[in-house]
Coordinates of N, CA and C and ligand atoms in Angstrom, one line a residue:
M258 N 19.6 7.6 9.8 CA 19.7 6.1 10.1 C 20.4 5.4 9.1
W259 N 21.2 4.4 9.5 CA 22.0 3.6 8.6 C 21.5 2.2 8.3
I260 N 21.2 1.8 7.2 CA 20.7 0.4 6.9 C 21.5 -0.2 5.8
G261 N 22.1 -1.2 6.2 CA 22.7 -2.1 5.1 C 21.8 -3.2 4.6
V262 N 21.7 -3.4 3.5 CA 20.9 -4.7 2.9 C 21.7 -5.7 2.2
V263 N 21.5 -7.1 2.6 CA 22.1 -8.1 2.0 C 21.2 -8.9 1.2
S264 N 21.5 -8.7 -0.2 CA 20.3 -9.2 -1.2 C 20.9 -9.7 -2.5
L265 N 20.4 -10.6 -3.0 CA 20.8 -11.1 -4.4 C 20.1 -10.2 -5.5
F266 N 19.2 -9.5 -5.1 CA 18.5 -8.4 -6.0 C 18.5 -7.2 -5.6
P267 N 19.5 -6.5 -5.5 CA 19.5 -5.1 -5.0 C 18.7 -4.3 -5.7
D268 N 18.6 -4.3 -6.9 CA 17.9 -3.5 -7.9 C 16.3 -3.4 -7.4
M269 N 16.0 -4.4 -6.8 CA 14.5 -4.5 -6.5 C 14.4 -3.2 -5.5
F270 N 15.4 -2.8 -4.9 CA 15.2 -1.6 -3.9 C 15.0 -0.4 -4.4
D271 N 15.3 -0.3 -5.8 CA 15.0 0.9 -6.5 C 13.4 1.6 -6.1
A272 N 12.6 0.5 -6.1 CA 11.3 0.9 -5.6 C 11.2 1.8 -4.4
L273 N 12.2 1.7 -3.6 CA 12.3 2.4 -2.4 C 13.1 3.5 -2.6
T274 N 14.1 3.4 -3.1 CA 15.2 4.6 -3.1 C 14.9 5.6 -4.2
Q275 N 14.2 5.3 -5.2 CA 14.0 6.2 -6.5 C 12.8 7.1 -6.3
Q276 N 12.1 6.9 -5.2 CA 10.8 7.9 -5.2 C 10.3 7.9 -3.8
G277 N 9.3 8.8 -3.8 CA 8.4 8.8 -2.4 C 9.2 9.5 -1.3
V278 N 8.7 9.0 -0.1 CA 9.1 9.6 1.3 C 10.6 9.0 1.4
V279 N 10.8 7.7 1.3 CA 12.1 7.2 1.6 C 13.1 7.6 0.4
G280 N 12.5 7.8 -0.6 CA 13.7 8.3 -1.8 C 14.1 9.6 -1.3
R281 N 13.2 10.5 -0.9 CA 13.6 11.7 -0.6 C 14.6 11.7 0.7
A282 N 14.3 11.0 1.7 CA 15.1 10.7 3.0 C 16.5 10.3 2.5
V283 N 16.6 9.3 1.6 CA 17.8 8.9 1.2 C 18.6 10.1 0.5
E284 N 17.9 10.8 -0.4 CA 18.4 12.0 -1.1 C 19.0 13.0 -0.1
K285 N 18.2 13.2 0.9 CA 18.5 14.3 2.1 C 19.5 13.6 2.9
Q286 N 19.8 12.4 2.7 CA 20.8 11.7 3.7 C 20.3 11.7 5.1
R287 N 19.0 11.6 5.4 CA 18.6 11.1 6.7 C 18.5 9.8 6.9
I288 N 18.6 9.0 5.5 CA 18.8 7.6 5.7 C 20.0 7.0 4.7
A289 N 20.7 6.3 5.2 CA 21.8 5.9 4.3 C 21.4 4.3 4.0
L290 N 21.5 4.2 2.8 CA 21.1 2.6 2.5 C 22.3 2.2 1.5
E291 N 22.8 1.1 1.9 CA 24.0 0.5 1.2 C 23.7 -1.1 1.0
F292 N 24.1 -1.7 -0.1 CA 23.9 -3.0 -0.6 C 25.1 -3.9 -0.6
W293 N 24.8 -5.1 -0.2 CA 26.0 -6.2 -0.5 C 25.3 -7.3 -1.0
N294 N 25.7 -7.8 -2.2 CA 25.1 -8.8 -2.9 C 26.1 -10.1 -2.8
P295 N 25.5 -11.2 -2.2 CA 26.3 -12.4 -2.0 C 27.1 -13.0 -3.2
R296 N 26.4 -12.6 -4.5 CA 27.0 -13.2 -5.7 C 28.5 -12.5 -5.9
D297 N 28.5 -11.3 -5.2 CA 29.9 -10.7 -5.5 C 31.0 -11.4 -4.8
Y298 N 30.6 -12.3 -3.9 CA 31.6 -13.0 -3.1 C 31.8 -14.4 -3.5
A299 N 31.3 -14.7 -4.7 CA 31.2 -16.1 -5.4 C 32.6 -16.2 -5.9
T300 N 33.4 -17.5 -5.6 CA 34.7 -17.5 -6.1 C 34.7 -18.7 -7.2
D301 N 33.5 -19.5 -7.4 CA 33.5 -20.5 -8.3 C 33.2 -20.0 -9.8
R302 N 33.3 -20.8 -10.6 CA 33.3 -20.4 -12.2 C 31.8 -20.0 -12.4
H303 N 30.8 -20.8 -11.7 CA 29.5 -20.4 -12.0 C 29.0 -19.4 -11.1
R304 N 29.7 -18.8 -10.1 CA 29.5 -17.8 -9.4 C 28.0 -18.2 -8.6
S305 N 28.0 -19.5 -8.0 CA 26.9 -19.9 -7.4 C 26.7 -19.3 -6.1
V306 N 25.2 -19.1 -5.7 CA 25.0 -18.4 -4.5 C 23.9 -19.3 -3.9
D307 N 23.4 -20.5 -4.3 CA 22.7 -21.2 -3.6 C 23.5 -22.9 -3.4
D308 N 22.8 -23.6 -2.6 CA 23.3 -24.8 -2.3 C 22.4 -25.7 -1.9
R309 N 22.7 -27.1 -1.9 CA 21.7 -28.2 -1.7 C 21.4 -28.4 -0.4
P310 N 20.1 -28.9 0.0 CA 19.9 -28.9 1.5 C 20.4 -30.4 2.1
Y311 N 21.1 -30.5 3.0 CA 21.4 -31.8 3.6 C 20.1 -32.4 4.0
G312 N 20.0 -33.7 3.9 CA 18.8 -34.5 4.0 C 17.8 -34.5 2.9
G313 N 18.2 -33.9 1.7 CA 17.5 -33.9 0.6 C 16.2 -33.0 0.8
G314 N 15.2 -33.1 -0.1 CA 13.9 -32.4 -0.3 C 14.1 -31.5 -1.4
P315 N 13.0 -30.7 -1.7 CA 12.9 -29.9 -2.7 C 13.6 -28.5 -2.4
G316 N 14.0 -27.8 -3.4 CA 14.5 -26.4 -3.3 C 16.0 -26.3 -2.9
M317 N 16.5 -25.1 -2.7 CA 18.0 -25.0 -2.5 C 17.9 -24.0 -1.2
L318 N 19.2 -23.8 -0.6 CA 19.4 -22.8 0.4 C 20.4 -21.9 0.1
M319 N 20.5 -20.7 0.6 CA 21.5 -19.7 0.3 C 22.9 -20.3 0.7
K320 N 23.9 -20.2 -0.3 CA 25.1 -20.9 0.0 C 25.8 -20.1 1.1
V321 N 26.4 -20.9 2.1 CA 26.8 -20.0 3.4 C 28.0 -19.3 3.1
D322 N 29.1 -19.7 2.4 CA 30.1 -18.7 2.4 C 29.9 -17.4 1.8
T323 N 29.1 -17.3 0.7 CA 28.9 -16.0 0.0 C 28.1 -15.3 0.7
L324 N 27.0 -16.0 1.5 CA 26.1 -15.2 2.3 C 26.7 -14.6 3.6
R325 N 27.6 -15.4 4.3 CA 28.4 -14.9 5.3 C 29.4 -13.9 5.0
A326 N 29.9 -13.9 4.0 CA 31.0 -12.8 3.4 C 30.2 -11.5 3.3
A327 N 29.0 -11.6 2.8 CA 28.3 -10.4 2.6 C 27.7 -9.8 4.0
I328 N 27.4 -10.8 4.7 CA 26.9 -10.1 6.0 C 28.0 -9.5 7.0
F329 N 29.2 -10.1 6.8 CA 30.5 -9.6 7.4 C 30.7 -8.2 7.0
A330 N 30.8 -8.2 5.6 CA 31.2 -6.8 5.0 C 30.3 -5.8 5.4
A331 N 28.9 -6.0 5.4 CA 27.9 -5.0 5.8 C 28.1 -4.6 7.0
R332 N 28.3 -5.8 8.2 CA 28.5 -5.4 9.5 C 29.7 -4.5 9.7
E333 N 30.9 -4.8 8.9 CA 32.0 -4.0 9.2 C 31.8 -2.7 8.8
R334 N 31.1 -2.4 7.5 CA 30.7 -0.9 7.0 C 29.9 -0.3 8.0
A335 N 28.8 -1.0 8.6 CA 28.1 -0.3 9.6 C 28.9 0.2 10.8
Q336 N 29.9 -0.5 11.3 CA 30.6 0.0 12.4 C 31.5 1.2 11.9
Q337 N 32.0 1.1 10.7 CA 33.0 2.2 10.1 C 32.1 3.4 10.0
A338 N 30.8 3.2 9.5 CA 30.0 4.5 9.2 C 29.5 4.9 10.4
T339 N 29.1 4.4 11.4 CA 28.4 4.8 12.6 C 29.2 4.6 13.9
G340 N 30.2 3.8 13.9 CA 30.8 3.6 15.0 C 30.0 2.6 16.1
L341 N 29.0 2.2 15.7 CA 28.1 1.3 16.4 C 28.1 -0.2 15.9
V342 N 27.8 -1.1 16.7 CA 27.5 -2.4 16.2 C 26.2 -2.6 15.7
P343 N 26.0 -3.0 14.4 CA 24.5 -3.0 13.8 C 23.7 -4.1 14.3
T344 N 22.3 -4.1 14.5 CA 21.6 -5.2 14.6 C 21.3 -5.8 13.3
V345 N 21.5 -7.0 13.2 CA 21.5 -8.0 12.1 C 20.1 -8.5 12.0
I346 N 19.2 -8.1 11.1 CA 17.7 -8.7 10.9 C 17.7 -9.6 9.8
Y347 N 16.6 -10.7 10.0 CA 16.5 -11.7 9.0 C 14.9 -11.8 8.8
L348 N 14.7 -11.7 7.5 CA 13.1 -11.6 7.2 C 12.8 -13.0 7.0
S349 N 11.8 -13.6 7.7 CA 11.3 -15.0 7.3 C 9.9 -15.2 8.2
P350 N 9.1 -16.2 7.4 CA 7.9 -16.5 8.1 C 8.1 -17.0 9.5
Q351 N 9.3 -17.3 9.9 CA 9.6 -18.1 11.2 C 9.8 -16.7 12.2
G352 N 9.8 -15.6 11.7 CA 10.3 -14.4 12.7 C 9.1 -13.9 13.4
R353 N 9.5 -13.0 14.3 CA 8.4 -12.3 15.3 C 7.7 -11.4 14.4
K354 N 6.3 -11.4 14.5 CA 5.3 -10.6 13.8 C 5.6 -9.1 13.8
L355 N 5.8 -8.6 12.7 CA 6.1 -7.0 12.8 C 4.9 -6.2 13.1
D356 N 4.8 -5.2 14.0 CA 3.6 -4.4 14.3 C 4.5 -3.0 14.4
Q357 N 3.6 -1.8 14.5 CA 4.1 -0.7 14.8 C 5.0 -0.5 15.9
Q358 N 4.6 -1.2 17.0 CA 5.6 -1.2 18.3 C 7.1 -1.8 17.8
G359 N 7.0 -2.8 16.9 CA 8.2 -3.4 16.7 C 9.1 -2.5 15.7
V360 N 8.2 -1.9 14.8 CA 8.8 -0.9 14.0 C 9.5 0.3 14.7
Q361 N 8.9 0.8 15.6 CA 9.6 2.0 16.5 C 10.7 1.3 17.2
A362 N 10.8 0.1 17.5 CA 11.9 -0.4 18.3 C 13.1 -0.4 17.2
L363 N 12.8 -1.1 16.1 CA 13.7 -1.0 14.9 C 14.3 0.3 14.6
A364 N 13.4 1.2 14.5 CA 13.8 2.6 14.2 C 14.8 3.3 14.9
S365 N 14.7 2.8 16.3 CA 15.6 3.6 17.2 C 16.7 2.6 17.7
A366 N 17.0 1.7 16.9 CA 18.0 0.6 17.4 C 19.3 0.8 16.8
G367 N 19.5 1.9 16.2 CA 21.0 2.2 15.7 C 21.0 1.5 14.3
P368 N 22.3 1.2 13.8 CA 22.1 0.8 12.4 C 21.7 -0.6 12.3
L369 N 21.2 -1.0 11.1 CA 20.6 -2.2 10.8 C 21.3 -2.8 9.8
V370 N 21.5 -4.2 9.8 CA 21.7 -4.8 8.6 C 20.7 -5.9 8.3
V371 N 20.0 -5.7 7.1 CA 18.8 -6.5 6.9 C 19.1 -7.6 5.8
V372 N 19.1 -8.7 6.3 CA 19.3 -10.0 5.3 C 18.0 -10.4 4.6
A373 N 18.1 -10.3 3.3 CA 16.9 -10.8 2.5 C 17.1 -12.3 1.9
G374 N 16.4 -13.2 2.5 CA 16.7 -14.5 2.2 C 16.0 -14.9 0.7
R375 N 16.6 -15.8 -0.1 CA 15.9 -16.3 -1.3 C 15.8 -18.0 -1.1
Y376 N 15.3 -18.5 -2.2 CA 15.2 -19.9 -2.1 C 14.4 -20.5 -0.9
E377 N 14.8 -21.4 -0.2 CA 14.0 -21.9 0.9 C 14.4 -21.2 2.2
G378 N 15.5 -20.5 2.1 CA 16.0 -19.7 3.3 C 17.4 -20.0 3.5
I379 N 18.0 -20.0 4.8 CA 19.4 -19.9 5.1 C 19.6 -20.9 6.1
D380 N 21.0 -21.5 6.1 CA 21.4 -22.5 7.0 C 21.0 -22.1 8.5
E381 N 20.6 -22.9 9.3 CA 20.2 -22.5 10.6 C 21.3 -22.2 11.5
R382 N 22.7 -22.6 11.2 CA 23.8 -22.4 12.0 C 24.1 -20.7 11.7
V383 N 23.8 -20.2 10.4 CA 24.2 -18.8 10.2 C 23.1 -18.0 10.9
V384 N 21.7 -18.7 10.8 CA 20.7 -17.8 11.8 C 21.3 -17.6 13.3
E385 N 21.9 -18.7 13.8 CA 22.4 -18.7 15.3 C 23.4 -17.9 15.4
S386 N 24.4 -17.8 14.4 CA 25.6 -17.1 14.7 C 25.7 -15.8 14.3
D387 N 25.0 -15.5 13.0 CA 25.1 -14.1 12.5 C 23.9 -13.3 12.5
I388 N 22.7 -13.9 12.9 CA 21.4 -13.1 12.9 C 21.0 -12.8 14.2
D389 N 20.8 -11.4 14.5 CA 20.4 -11.1 16.0 C 18.9 -11.1 16.2
E390 N 18.0 -10.7 15.1 CA 16.6 -10.8 15.2 C 16.0 -11.5 14.0
E391 N 15.0 -12.2 14.1 CA 14.3 -12.7 12.9 C 12.9 -12.0 13.0
W392 N 12.5 -11.4 11.9 CA 11.1 -11.0 11.9 C 10.5 -11.3 10.7
S393 N 9.1 -11.2 10.8 CA 8.1 -11.7 9.6 C 7.1 -10.5 9.6
I394 N 6.7 -10.1 8.2 CA 5.7 -9.2 8.1 C 4.3 -9.7 8.0
G395 N 4.3 -11.1 8.1 CA 2.9 -11.7 8.2 C 3.0 -13.2 7.8
D396 N 1.9 -13.8 8.0 CA 2.0 -15.3 7.7 C 1.6 -15.7 6.5
Y397 N 2.6 -15.5 5.6 CA 2.6 -15.9 4.2 C 4.0 -16.0 3.7
V398 N 4.2 -16.7 2.8 CA 5.4 -17.2 2.1 C 5.6 -16.3 0.8
L399 N 6.7 -15.5 0.8 CA 7.0 -14.9 -0.6 C 8.2 -15.5 -1.2
S400 N 8.6 -15.2 -2.5 CA 9.7 -15.6 -3.2 C 11.0 -15.1 -2.8
G401 N 10.9 -14.2 -2.0 CA 12.2 -13.7 -1.3 C 11.9 -12.7 -0.1
G402 N 13.0 -12.3 0.6 CA 12.9 -11.4 1.7 C 12.9 -9.9 1.3
E403 N 13.2 -9.8 0.0 CA 13.3 -8.4 -0.4 C 12.0 -7.5 -0.2
L404 N 10.9 -7.9 -0.5 CA 9.7 -7.1 -0.3 C 9.5 -7.0 1.2
P405 N 9.5 -8.0 2.2 CA 9.5 -7.8 3.5 C 10.4 -6.8 4.0
A406 N 11.8 -6.9 3.4 CA 12.8 -5.9 3.9 C 12.3 -4.4 3.6
M407 N 11.8 -4.3 2.4 CA 11.4 -2.9 2.0 C 10.2 -2.6 2.8
V408 N 9.3 -3.3 3.3 CA 8.3 -3.1 4.2 C 8.8 -2.5 5.5
L409 N 9.7 -3.3 6.0 CA 10.3 -2.8 7.2 C 11.1 -1.6 7.1
I410 N 11.8 -1.3 6.1 CA 12.6 -0.1 5.9 C 11.7 0.9 5.8
D411 N 10.7 0.9 4.7 CA 9.6 1.9 4.8 C 9.1 2.5 5.9
A412 N 8.6 1.4 6.7 CA 7.8 1.7 8.1 C 8.8 2.5 9.0
A413 N 9.8 1.9 9.0 CA 11.0 2.4 10.0 C 11.5 4.1 9.5
A414 N 11.6 4.2 8.3 CA 12.1 5.4 7.6 C 10.9 6.6 8.1
R415 N 9.7 6.2 8.0 CA 8.6 7.2 8.1 C 8.8 7.7 9.7
L416 N 9.5 7.0 10.6 CA 9.5 7.5 11.8 C 10.7 8.3 12.2
I417 N 11.8 8.4 11.2 CA 13.0 9.1 11.4 C 12.6 10.6 11.3
P418 N 12.9 11.5 12.5 CA 12.5 12.9 12.3 C 12.9 13.5 11.0
G419 N 12.0 14.4 10.5 CA 12.5 15.0 9.4 C 12.1 14.2 8.0
V420 N 11.8 13.1 8.1 CA 11.7 12.2 6.7 C 10.2 12.6 6.3
L421 N 9.1 12.7 7.0 CA 7.9 12.8 6.6 C 7.9 14.5 6.4
G422 N 7.2 14.9 5.3 CA 7.2 16.6 5.5 C 6.5 17.1 6.5
H423 N 5.4 16.4 6.9 CA 4.6 17.0 8.0 C 4.7 16.0 9.2
Q424 N 5.6 16.3 10.1 CA 6.0 15.3 11.1 C 4.8 14.8 11.9
D425 N 3.6 15.7 12.1 CA 2.6 15.0 12.8 C 2.0 13.9 12.1
S426 N 1.9 13.7 10.8 CA 1.2 12.8 10.2 C 1.8 11.4 10.6
A427 N 3.1 11.4 10.9 CA 3.5 10.0 11.6 C 2.9 9.8 12.7
V428 N 2.8 10.7 13.6 CA 2.2 10.4 14.9 C 0.7 10.2 14.8
E429 N -0.2 10.9 13.8 CA -1.5 10.5 13.6 C -1.8 9.2 12.9
D430 N -0.8 8.7 12.4 CA -1.0 7.6 11.5 C -1.8 6.4 12.2
S431 N -2.3 5.6 11.5 CA -3.0 4.4 12.1 C -1.8 3.6 13.0
F432 N -2.4 3.1 14.0 CA -1.4 2.2 14.9 C -0.7 3.2 15.7
N433 N -0.8 4.5 15.6 CA 0.0 5.2 16.6 C -0.9 5.5 17.7
D434 N -0.3 5.4 18.9 CA -1.0 5.1 20.2 C -1.9 4.0 20.1
G435 N -1.6 3.1 19.2 CA -2.3 1.7 19.2 C -3.7 1.6 18.7
L436 N -4.1 2.8 18.3 CA -5.6 2.8 17.6 C -5.7 2.9 16.1
L437 N -6.8 2.3 15.4 CA -6.9 2.5 14.0 C -7.1 4.1 13.6
D438 N -6.9 4.3 12.4 CA -7.2 5.7 12.1 C -8.6 6.1 12.0
C439 N -8.8 7.5 12.0 CA -10.3 7.9 11.8 C -10.4 8.0 10.1
P440 N -11.7 8.3 9.8 CA -12.1 8.3 8.5 C -11.5 9.8 8.1
H441 N -11.1 9.9 6.6 CA -10.6 11.1 6.1 C -11.3 11.5 4.9
Y442 N -11.3 12.9 4.9 CA -12.3 13.4 3.8 C -11.6 14.7 3.0
T443 N -11.8 14.8 1.7 CA -11.3 15.8 1.1 C -12.3 16.1 -0.2
R444 N -11.9 17.3 -0.9 CA -13.1 17.7 -1.9 C -13.4 16.5 -2.8
P445 N -14.6 16.5 -3.3 CA -15.7 17.7 -3.3 C -16.4 17.5 -2.1
E446 N -17.1 18.2 -1.6 CA -18.1 18.2 -0.5 C -19.0 17.0 -0.4
I447 N -19.6 16.8 -1.8 CA -20.4 15.8 -1.8 C -20.2 14.7 -3.0
I448 N -20.1 13.5 -2.7 CA -19.6 12.5 -3.8 C -20.9 11.6 -3.7
D449 N -21.6 11.5 -4.7 CA -22.8 10.6 -5.1 C -23.8 10.8 -3.9
G450 N -24.0 12.0 -3.4 CA -25.0 12.3 -2.4 C -24.4 12.1 -1.0
R451 N -23.2 11.7 -0.9 CA -22.6 11.4 0.5 C -21.8 12.6 0.9
Q452 N -22.1 13.2 2.1 CA -21.5 14.5 2.4 C -20.3 14.3 3.4
V453 N -19.5 15.3 3.7 CA -18.5 15.3 4.6 C -19.2 15.5 5.9
P454 N -18.8 14.9 7.0 CA -19.2 15.1 8.4 C -19.2 16.7 8.7
D455 N -20.4 17.1 9.1 CA -20.4 18.6 9.4 C -19.4 19.2 10.1
V456 N -19.0 18.4 11.3 CA -17.8 18.8 12.3 C -16.6 19.2 11.6
L457 N -16.2 18.4 10.5 CA -15.0 18.8 9.9 C -15.1 20.1 8.9
L458 N -16.3 20.5 8.8 CA -16.4 21.9 8.0 C -16.8 23.0 9.0
S459 N -16.8 22.7 10.3 CA -17.1 23.7 11.1 C -15.9 24.7 11.7
G460 N -14.9 24.3 11.5 CA -13.6 25.1 12.0 C -13.5 25.0 13.3
N461 N -14.2 24.2 14.0 CA -14.0 24.1 15.5 C -13.1 23.2 15.9
H462 N -11.7 23.4 16.0 CA -10.7 22.4 16.1 C -10.7 21.5 17.4
A463 N -11.3 22.0 18.4 CA -11.3 21.1 19.5 C -12.4 20.2 19.3
A464 N -13.7 20.5 18.4 CA -14.7 19.3 18.3 C -14.1 18.4 17.2
I465 N -13.2 19.0 16.3 CA -12.7 18.1 15.2 C -11.9 17.1 15.8
K466 N -11.0 17.4 16.8 CA -9.9 16.7 17.2 C -10.8 15.5 18.1
R467 N -11.8 16.0 18.7 CA -12.6 15.0 19.6 C -13.4 14.0 18.7
W468 N -13.9 14.6 17.7 CA -14.7 13.7 16.6 C -13.7 12.5 16.2
R469 N -12.4 13.0 15.8 CA -11.3 12.1 15.3 C -11.0 11.1 16.1
L470 N -10.8 11.5 17.4 CA -10.4 10.5 18.4 C -11.6 9.6 18.7
K471 N -12.7 10.1 18.7 CA -14.0 9.2 18.8 C -14.1 8.2 17.8
Q472 N -13.8 8.7 16.6 CA -14.0 7.6 15.5 C -12.9 6.4 15.5
S473 N -11.6 7.0 15.8 CA -10.6 6.2 16.0 C -10.8 5.0 17.0
L474 N -11.4 5.6 18.3 CA -11.7 4.5 19.2 C -12.9 3.6 18.7
G475 N -13.9 4.3 18.0 CA -15.0 3.3 17.7 C -14.6 2.6 16.6
R476 N -13.9 2.8 15.5 CA -13.4 1.9 14.5 C -12.5 0.7 15.0
T477 N -11.7 1.2 16.1 CA -10.9 0.0 16.7 C -11.7 -0.9 17.4
W478 N -12.7 -0.4 18.0 CA -13.7 -1.2 18.8 C -14.4 -2.3 17.8
Q479 N -14.8 -1.6 16.7 CA -15.6 -2.4 15.7 C -14.8 -3.5 15.0
R480 N -13.6 -3.0 14.4 CA -12.7 -3.7 13.5 C -11.6 -4.5 14.3
R481 N -11.0 -4.1 15.4 CA -9.9 -4.8 15.9 C -9.9 -4.6 17.5
P482 N -11.1 -5.2 18.0 CA -11.4 -5.2 19.5 C -9.9 -5.7 20.0
D483 N -9.2 -6.5 19.6 CA -8.0 -7.1 20.3 C -7.0 -5.9 20.6
L484 N -7.0 -4.8 19.7 CA -6.1 -3.8 20.0 C -6.5 -3.1 21.2
L485 N -7.8 -3.1 21.6 CA -8.2 -2.3 22.8 C -7.8 -3.2 24.1
E486 N -7.8 -4.4 24.0 CA -7.5 -5.2 25.1 C -6.3 -4.7 26.0
G487 N -5.2 -4.6 25.1 CA -3.8 -4.3 25.7 C -3.6 -2.7 25.9
R488 N -4.9 -2.0 25.8 CA -4.5 -0.6 26.0 C -5.4 0.3 26.9
P489 N -5.2 0.6 27.9 CA -6.0 1.3 28.9 C -6.7 2.6 28.3
L490 N -7.8 2.9 28.5 CA -8.5 4.2 28.0 C -8.7 5.1 29.2
D491 N -8.3 6.5 29.0 CA -8.5 7.4 30.1 C -9.9 7.8 30.1
A492 N -10.5 8.6 31.0 CA -11.9 8.8 31.2 C -12.6 9.5 30.1
E493 N -11.8 10.3 29.4 CA -12.3 11.1 28.1 C -12.6 10.0 26.9
Q494 N -11.7 9.0 26.8 CA -11.5 8.3 25.7 C -12.6 7.0 26.1
R495 N -12.8 6.7 27.3 CA -13.9 6.0 27.6 C -15.3 6.5 27.4
K496 N -15.4 7.8 27.6 CA -16.8 8.4 27.5 C -16.9 8.4 25.9
L497 N -15.9 8.9 25.1 CA -16.0 9.0 23.7 C -16.3 7.6 23.1
L498 N -15.8 6.5 23.7 CA -16.1 5.1 23.0 C -17.5 4.7 23.3
N499 N -18.0 5.2 24.6 CA -19.3 4.8 25.0 C -20.3 5.4 24.2
E500 N -20.1 6.7 23.8 CA -20.9 7.4 23.0 C -20.9 6.8 21.6
F501 N -19.8 6.4 21.0 CA -19.8 5.8 19.8 C -20.6 4.5 19.7
I502 N -20.5 3.7 20.7 CA -21.0 2.4 21.0 C -22.6 2.8 21.0
E503 N -23.0 3.7 21.7 CA -24.5 3.9 21.7 C -25.1 4.2 20.4
E504 N -24.3 5.3 19.8 CA -24.8 5.8 18.6 C -24.7 4.4 17.4
H505 N -23.8 3.5 17.7 CA -23.9 2.3 16.7 C -24.5 1.2 17.3
A506 N -25.1 1.1 18.4 CA -25.9 0.1 18.9 C -27.0 -0.4 17.9
L507 N -27.1 -1.6 17.5 CA -28.0 -2.2 16.4 C -29.3 -2.4 17.1
Ligands
LIG850 N1 6.6 -13.2 6.0 C1 7.6 -12.9 5.8 O1 8.2 -11.8 6.4 C2 8.4 -13.5 4.8 C3 9.9 -13.5 4.5 C4 10.5 -14.0 3.6 C5 9.9 -14.9 2.6 N2 10.6 -15.4 1.7 C6 11.9 -15.6 1.6 C7 12.2 -16.6 2.7 C8 11.4 -18.0 2.6 C9 11.7 -18.9 3.5 C10 12.7 -18.7 4.6 C11 13.3 -17.6 4.7 C12 13.2 -16.6 3.8 N3 8.5 -14.9 2.8 C13 7.8 -14.2 3.7

């Protein structure tokens, strides 16, 4: 997967590229991550990258000419590297809310150019002419689009085949098949008097698989019933959920 990043603070992305799952994926070249800094396109003496908003008001916007030059350079490189036209993504609180389905769509959308805004954002005409999709990681405002960009890149990278050591774990992750994850346990068998559920020590893999699905369904019902609204349950799942509800009826 090829991802270009337009950011005034490319070093922030070391948090993603220097370690962990994504770091290894970059090292193994399953992901190509390249950076373009608008400041490199500044031509004035002060190398300015921000500009004042028309109509006044507090704060600044990203300077149009340096931002566009960086976006164009990243887009050009994407086509040269992959032969495909990239999808240009902009992270902002005004974007479409990112969820696992959105991540899956982005992870299979071919090359991406991710634009991380700073200040109060970017000129609306640049959004209209150069941005394909605007996305938000949640209803809160951060000091820049870099952390949202890293969230998006990390979530998408985990879905690239071969990136996760154990491919199944991406599938069993929370929000896969739209359910919350089941509880997990590891050594020791007893912590402060709390034991591991017997079924997980039984070695009966069919019963374990059934128990885990039942817990996922039950927890989703308890904590995020909204996720069940858009999700039909087959007969087995309905049976397991009903069992869970009966066991947890107050
Ligand atoms: N919720 C998000 O995904 C998000 C994205 C960016 C951001 N801050 C940078 C910025 C501020 C205002 C306008 C455009 C970009 N904060 C939160």
